[in-house]
Amino acid sequence: MKRHRIAWLPGDGVGVDVSEAARIVLDAAKVPLEYVHGDIGWEFWCKEGDAFPQRTIELLKSVDAAMFGAITSKPAKAAEAELCPELRGRGLTYRSPIVRMRQMFDLYISLRPCKAYAGNPLNYKEGLDFVMFRENTEDLYSGVEFSPVPKELSQVLTAQSKAFAPFAKLEGDQYAVSCKVNTRRGSERIVRAAFEFARKNKRKKVTVIHKANVVRATDGLFLEIAREVAKGYPEVQFDEANVDAIMMWLLKNPFNYDVLVAPNLYGDIASDLCAQMVGGLGFGCSGNIGEKLAVFEPTHGSAPKYTGQYKVNPIATILAAKMMLEWLGETDAAARVESAVAAVIKEQKVRTYDMGGASTTLDMARAVADKL
Ligand code: IPM
Ligand code: MG
């Protein structure tokens, strides 16, 4: 039997707690996995000036998949202040390791299933089952940003865009520019991934989220490509929604939605709403999927105030581990983990604080492991 090699990246804060919990479940599922720990997180920013050290990048090149916990991030000034003294004043800038990882390894699909497990007291409605496909490498996350804005850039924009006129005379430090960059290739492959998923899993509908009525160039491109791709999947219903409107409609008529596909930022926003409808951050799981590598994580952050308290709900991370098993082709083990999670939720005996109980992170993990 092939042993899959897994990079194990707990990160910091509650990332450590929930990773320990996921490991209890994976061990109980008895899948042939080999784990290699990777350094990542705030500690390495402070000590080394890089939260995502080169050795961890190398590790990721050598594995089949990775599990990632969570990482603390702080605004620029606070980040600089926490650097060890010899690294201060060197112009080091903190950039989210997970965003870098997604781009560096071209993990272009952010797959976020949001399923209401029966009996979860936090479900907005029973029976909800959305799947979000969020583009994961481009858009407003491109990192092409200017603050202050260089004179050369403002000259080009003045020459190229009438709409830039109101900003043309501003001093560079009086405004900032973040570029939303969307490519044909990037848009095509995420929309195709959503339709392929719908076809394979007999899902009835794909809804593309956009704001093409205002953001004409980039969202216009995304929508045009989505319409084009949709033609190749006549058995799947195609639907379009403005990002603002769908925030209302998702709450109003949640059963009208099935598979959702969005550019990076709208996908980020909409996936938090979808997660909340099926129990909140304790249930939001996520896969960052590329052609060669995939990294699985809970959608929540590192919640530093709960560090080491074993308080937060590990189900999001356990479900992320289940997604990893699926991706590795361990579909039987994945199904067993999901059934175990569903059974524990249904029984309502073991509940973490978010679910109105007092069980710990590890109580929850052991309860799921016991069902295996
Ligand atoms: C997410 C998170 C990240 C994002 C943060 C932590 C950079 O919100 O995975 O949804 O914005 O993508
Ligand atoms: Mg987010």
mmCIF file of C-alpha atoms in Angstrom, residues 149-151 153-159 161-177:
data_model
loop_
_atom_site.group_PDB
_atom_site.id
_atom_site.type_symbol
_atom_site.label_atom_id
_atom_site.label_comp_id
_atom_site.label_asym_id
_atom_site.label_seq_id
_atom_site.Cartn_x
_atom_site.Cartn_y
_atom_site.Cartn_z
ATOM 1 C CA VAL A 149 1.874 55.477 -5.587
ATOM 2 C CA PRO A 150 4.952 56.148 -7.755
ATOM 3 C CA LYS A 151 4.819 59.133 -10.115
ATOM 4 C CA LEU A 153 2.408 54.885 -12.440
ATOM 5 C CA SER A 154 0.194 57.938 -12.069
ATOM 6 C CA GLN A 155 1.532 59.284 -15.384
ATOM 7 C CA VAL A 156 0.659 56.074 -17.195
ATOM 8 C CA LEU A 157 -2.789 55.964 -15.612
ATOM 9 C CA THR A 158 -3.423 59.592 -16.533
ATOM 10 C CA ALA A 159 -2.537 58.854 -20.159
ATOM 11 C CA SER A 161 -7.647 56.183 -18.321
ATOM 12 C CA LYS A 162 -10.117 59.071 -18.283
ATOM 13 C CA ALA A 163 -11.523 57.726 -15.038
ATOM 14 C CA PHE A 164 -8.187 58.422 -13.391
ATOM 15 C CA ALA A 165 -8.566 62.213 -13.817
ATOM 16 C CA PRO A 166 -9.891 62.915 -10.271
ATOM 17 C CA PHE A 167 -6.784 61.259 -8.806
ATOM 18 C CA ALA A 168 -4.181 62.527 -11.263
ATOM 19 C CA LYS A 169 -3.042 65.531 -9.211
ATOM 20 C CA LEU A 170 -2.750 63.744 -5.865
ATOM 21 C CA GLU A 171 0.627 63.348 -4.214
ATOM 22 C CA GLY A 172 1.725 59.714 -4.172
ATOM 23 C CA ASP A 173 1.343 59.419 -0.400
ATOM 24 C CA GLN A 174 -2.248 60.706 -0.500
ATOM 25 C CA TYR A 175 -3.713 57.568 -2.056
ATOM 26 C CA ALA A 176 -3.052 53.899 -2.637
ATOM 27 C CA VAL A 177 -3.682 51.527 -5.528
#
